[in-house]
Short mmCIF file of C-alpha atoms and ligand atoms in Angstrom, two decimals:
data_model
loop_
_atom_site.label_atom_id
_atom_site.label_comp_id
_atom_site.label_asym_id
_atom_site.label_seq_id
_atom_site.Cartn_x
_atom_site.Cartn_y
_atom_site.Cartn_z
CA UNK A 1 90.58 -3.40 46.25
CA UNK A 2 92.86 -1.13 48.64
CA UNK A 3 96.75 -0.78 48.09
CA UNK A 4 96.98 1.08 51.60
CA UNK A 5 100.43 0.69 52.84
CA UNK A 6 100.54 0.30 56.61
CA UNK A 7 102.30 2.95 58.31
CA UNK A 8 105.09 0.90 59.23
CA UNK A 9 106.05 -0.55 56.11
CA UNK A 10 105.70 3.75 54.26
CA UNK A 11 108.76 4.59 56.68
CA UNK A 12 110.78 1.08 55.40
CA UNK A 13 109.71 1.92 51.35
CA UNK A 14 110.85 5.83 52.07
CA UNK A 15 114.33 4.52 53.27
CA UNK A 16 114.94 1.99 50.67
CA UNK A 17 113.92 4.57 48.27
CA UNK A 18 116.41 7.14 50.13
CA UNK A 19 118.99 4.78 49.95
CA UNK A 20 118.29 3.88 46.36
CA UNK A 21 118.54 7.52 45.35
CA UNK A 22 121.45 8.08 47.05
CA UNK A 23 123.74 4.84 45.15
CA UNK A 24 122.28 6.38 42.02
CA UNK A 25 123.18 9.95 42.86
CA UNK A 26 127.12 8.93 44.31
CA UNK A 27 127.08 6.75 40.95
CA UNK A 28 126.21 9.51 38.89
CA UNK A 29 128.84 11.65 40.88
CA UNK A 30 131.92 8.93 39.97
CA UNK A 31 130.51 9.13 36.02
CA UNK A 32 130.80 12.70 35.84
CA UNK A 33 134.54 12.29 36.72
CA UNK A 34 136.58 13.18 33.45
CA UNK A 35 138.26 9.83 32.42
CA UNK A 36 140.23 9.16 29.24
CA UNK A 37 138.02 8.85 26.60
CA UNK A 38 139.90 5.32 25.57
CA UNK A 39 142.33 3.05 26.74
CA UNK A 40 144.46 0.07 24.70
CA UNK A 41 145.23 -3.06 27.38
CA UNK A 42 148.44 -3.40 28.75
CA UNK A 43 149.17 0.73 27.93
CA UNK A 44 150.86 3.03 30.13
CA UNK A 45 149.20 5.65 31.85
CA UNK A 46 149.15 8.72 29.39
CA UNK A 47 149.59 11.05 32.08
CA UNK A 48 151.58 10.24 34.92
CA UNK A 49 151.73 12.80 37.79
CA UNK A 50 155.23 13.74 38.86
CA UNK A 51 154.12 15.65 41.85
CA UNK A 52 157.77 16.56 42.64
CA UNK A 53 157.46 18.58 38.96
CA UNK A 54 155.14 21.28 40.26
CA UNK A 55 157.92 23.58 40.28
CA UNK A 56 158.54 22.88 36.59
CA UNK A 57 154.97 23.74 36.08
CA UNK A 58 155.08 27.12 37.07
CA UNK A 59 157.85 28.08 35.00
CA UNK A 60 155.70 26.76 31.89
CA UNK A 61 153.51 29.60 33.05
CA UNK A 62 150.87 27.41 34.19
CA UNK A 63 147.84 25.88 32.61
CA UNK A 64 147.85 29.24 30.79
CA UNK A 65 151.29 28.90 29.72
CA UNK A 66 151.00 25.51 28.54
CA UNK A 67 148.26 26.67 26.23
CA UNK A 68 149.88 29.65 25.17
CA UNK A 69 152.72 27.12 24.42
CA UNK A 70 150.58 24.57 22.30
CA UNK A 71 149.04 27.74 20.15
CA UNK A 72 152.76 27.82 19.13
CA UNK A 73 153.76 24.39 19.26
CA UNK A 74 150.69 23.48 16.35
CA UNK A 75 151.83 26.44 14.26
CA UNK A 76 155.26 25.61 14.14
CA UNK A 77 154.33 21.60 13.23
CA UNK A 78 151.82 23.03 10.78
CA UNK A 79 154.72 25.28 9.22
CA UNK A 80 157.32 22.11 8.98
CA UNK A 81 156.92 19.32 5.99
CA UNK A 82 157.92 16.89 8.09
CA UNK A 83 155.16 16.85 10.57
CA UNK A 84 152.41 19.01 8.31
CA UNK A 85 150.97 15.20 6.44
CA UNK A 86 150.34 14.11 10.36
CA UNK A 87 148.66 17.06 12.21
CA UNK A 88 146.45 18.90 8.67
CA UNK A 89 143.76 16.57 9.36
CA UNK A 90 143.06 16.77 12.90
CA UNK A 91 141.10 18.87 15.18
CA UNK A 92 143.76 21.28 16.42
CA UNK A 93 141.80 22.68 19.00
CA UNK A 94 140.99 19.67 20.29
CA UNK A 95 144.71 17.88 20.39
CA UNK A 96 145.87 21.87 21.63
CA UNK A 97 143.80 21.34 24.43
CA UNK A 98 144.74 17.17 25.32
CA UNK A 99 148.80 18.01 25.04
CA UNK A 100 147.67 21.28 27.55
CA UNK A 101 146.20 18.70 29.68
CA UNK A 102 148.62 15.92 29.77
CA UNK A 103 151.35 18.16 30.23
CA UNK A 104 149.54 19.87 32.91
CA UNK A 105 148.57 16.47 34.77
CA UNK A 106 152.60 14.98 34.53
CA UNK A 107 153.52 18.67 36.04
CA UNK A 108 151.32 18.24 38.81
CA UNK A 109 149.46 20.93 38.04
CA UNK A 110 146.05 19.30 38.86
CA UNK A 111 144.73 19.01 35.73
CA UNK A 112 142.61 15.83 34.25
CA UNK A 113 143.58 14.39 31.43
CA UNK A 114 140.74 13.57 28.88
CA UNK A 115 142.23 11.98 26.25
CA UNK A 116 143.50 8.94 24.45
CA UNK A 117 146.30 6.76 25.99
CA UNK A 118 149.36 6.77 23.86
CA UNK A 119 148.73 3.85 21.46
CA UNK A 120 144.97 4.69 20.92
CA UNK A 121 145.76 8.50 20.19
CA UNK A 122 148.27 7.36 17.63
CA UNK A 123 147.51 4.02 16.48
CA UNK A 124 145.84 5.56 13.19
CA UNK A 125 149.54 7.26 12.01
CA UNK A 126 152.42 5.28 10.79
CA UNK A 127 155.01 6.99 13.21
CA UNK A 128 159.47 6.41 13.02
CA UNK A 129 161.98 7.64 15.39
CA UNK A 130 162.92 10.52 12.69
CA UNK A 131 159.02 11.57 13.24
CA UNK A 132 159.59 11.33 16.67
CA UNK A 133 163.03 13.39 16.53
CA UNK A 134 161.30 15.74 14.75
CA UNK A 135 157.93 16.40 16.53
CA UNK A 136 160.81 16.77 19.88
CA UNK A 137 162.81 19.46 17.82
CA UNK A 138 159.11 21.20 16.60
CA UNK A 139 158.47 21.36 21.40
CA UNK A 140 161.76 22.70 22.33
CA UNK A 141 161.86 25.43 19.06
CA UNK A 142 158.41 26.69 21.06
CA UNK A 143 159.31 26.33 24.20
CA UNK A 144 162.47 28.34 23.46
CA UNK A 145 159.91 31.09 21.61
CA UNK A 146 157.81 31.01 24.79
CA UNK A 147 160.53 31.61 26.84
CA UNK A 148 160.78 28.56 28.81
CA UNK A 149 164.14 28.08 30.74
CA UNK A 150 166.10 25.15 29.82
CA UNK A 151 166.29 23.17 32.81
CA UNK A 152 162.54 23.35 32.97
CA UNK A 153 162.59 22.21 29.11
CA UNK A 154 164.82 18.92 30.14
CA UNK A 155 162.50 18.20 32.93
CA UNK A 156 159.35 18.17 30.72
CA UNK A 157 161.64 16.30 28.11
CA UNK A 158 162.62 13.76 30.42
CA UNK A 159 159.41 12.67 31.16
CA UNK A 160 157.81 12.40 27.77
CA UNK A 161 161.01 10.47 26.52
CA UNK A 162 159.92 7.32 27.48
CA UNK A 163 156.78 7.72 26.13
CA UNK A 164 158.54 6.92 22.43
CA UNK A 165 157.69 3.31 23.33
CA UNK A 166 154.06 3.85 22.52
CA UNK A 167 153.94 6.82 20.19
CA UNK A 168 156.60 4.90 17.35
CA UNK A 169 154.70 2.21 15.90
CA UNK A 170 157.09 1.34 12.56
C1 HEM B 201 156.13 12.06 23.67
C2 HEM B 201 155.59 12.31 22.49
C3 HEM B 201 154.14 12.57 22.27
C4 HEM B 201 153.15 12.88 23.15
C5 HEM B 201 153.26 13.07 24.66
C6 HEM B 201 151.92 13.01 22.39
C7 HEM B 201 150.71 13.32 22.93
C8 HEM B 201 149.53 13.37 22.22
C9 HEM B 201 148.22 13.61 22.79
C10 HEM B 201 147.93 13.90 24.25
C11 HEM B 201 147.32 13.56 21.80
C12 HEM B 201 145.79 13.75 21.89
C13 HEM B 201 145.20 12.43 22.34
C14 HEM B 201 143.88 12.09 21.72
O1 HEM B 201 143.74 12.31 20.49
O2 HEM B 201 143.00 11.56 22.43
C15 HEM B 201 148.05 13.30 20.57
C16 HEM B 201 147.47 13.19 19.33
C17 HEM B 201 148.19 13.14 18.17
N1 HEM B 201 149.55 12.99 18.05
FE1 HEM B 201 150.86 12.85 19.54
N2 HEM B 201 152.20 12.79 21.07
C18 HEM B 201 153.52 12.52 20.96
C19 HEM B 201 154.21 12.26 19.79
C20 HEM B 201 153.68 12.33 18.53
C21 HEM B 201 154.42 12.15 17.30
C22 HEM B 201 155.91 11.82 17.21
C23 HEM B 201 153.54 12.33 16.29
C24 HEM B 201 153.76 12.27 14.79
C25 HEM B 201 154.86 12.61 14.23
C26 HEM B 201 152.25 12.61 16.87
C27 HEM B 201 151.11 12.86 16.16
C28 HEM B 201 149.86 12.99 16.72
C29 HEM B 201 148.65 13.18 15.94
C30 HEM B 201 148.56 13.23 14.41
C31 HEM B 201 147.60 13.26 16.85
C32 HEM B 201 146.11 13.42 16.54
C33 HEM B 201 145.53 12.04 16.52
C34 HEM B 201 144.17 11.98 15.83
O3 HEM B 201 143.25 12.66 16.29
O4 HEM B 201 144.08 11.24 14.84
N3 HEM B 201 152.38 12.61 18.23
N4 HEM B 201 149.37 13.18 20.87
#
């Protein structure tokens, strides 16, 4: 027995096909599209653009800047007590390159962030406002080493503030 497909009908299979292939291809295109890797219900956005910001961005240097500045930033909390306990254990390289990126999105510098939202990425640490404080004091003693200006520092500052809501969890 013959499975000959009339000519007709080919032409129909070849565009469902087509269009079958193309769904799949424009699905795989939305996949590829860096998302944060997890997200907690009811969290705020980790990385907020403040488009206005961009400004603030360049005098950070950049994305280059901002990396330069969290090569810095990890040394200095790996250098204090306080904050050594929370960040010995953890891929530096890894958390240097998230804080480049968040920092880089909220500047409006076109980056994507790729991490954890706020609760996820901390959720594992018992974190108090006097960690807080002091992870704050650990940013601004690099930003001053990396030469940031202060205005620009303030800007950054206000933005993460808020952000205290999700990062303190005792
Ligand atoms: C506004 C303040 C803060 C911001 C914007 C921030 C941002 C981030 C980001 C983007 C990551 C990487 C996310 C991920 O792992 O997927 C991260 C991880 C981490 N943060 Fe924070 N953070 C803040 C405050 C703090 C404080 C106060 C502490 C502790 C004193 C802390 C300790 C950590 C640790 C230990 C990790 C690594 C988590 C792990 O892999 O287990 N962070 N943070």
């Amino acid at each position: 027995m013959h499975h000959t497909i009339p000519s007709s009908l080919r032409s129909v299979a070849v565009l469902i096909a087509g269009t079958v292939f193309m769904a799949a291809s424009s699905l795989a295109a939305a996949q590829s599209t860096p998302q944060p890797v997890e997200r907690t219900p009811g969290a705020a956005d980790p990385a907020p653009v403040h488009a206005e910001l961009v400004g603030v961005f360049e005098d950070f240097g950049g994305r280059p800047g901002l990396d330069a500045l969290m090569d810095e930033f990890m040394t200095i909390l790996l250098a204090d007590p306080r904050m050594r306990p929370f960040f010995e254990k953890v891929e530096h390289d890894r958390v240097k390159r998230q804080l480049a990126e968040q920092f880089c999105a909220i500047l409006g510098g076109g980056c994507v962030y790729t991490g954890r939202d706020m609760v996820a990425a901390h959720g594992a640490h018992r974190i108090d406002r006097a960690d807080f404080n002091a992870l704050v004091e650990d940013l601004q003693i690099a930003m001053n080493r990396r030469g940031i200006p202060f205005r620009a520092q303030n800007k950054l500052l206000a933005v993460l503030a808020p952000m205290h809501r999700e990062v303190i969890n005792r």
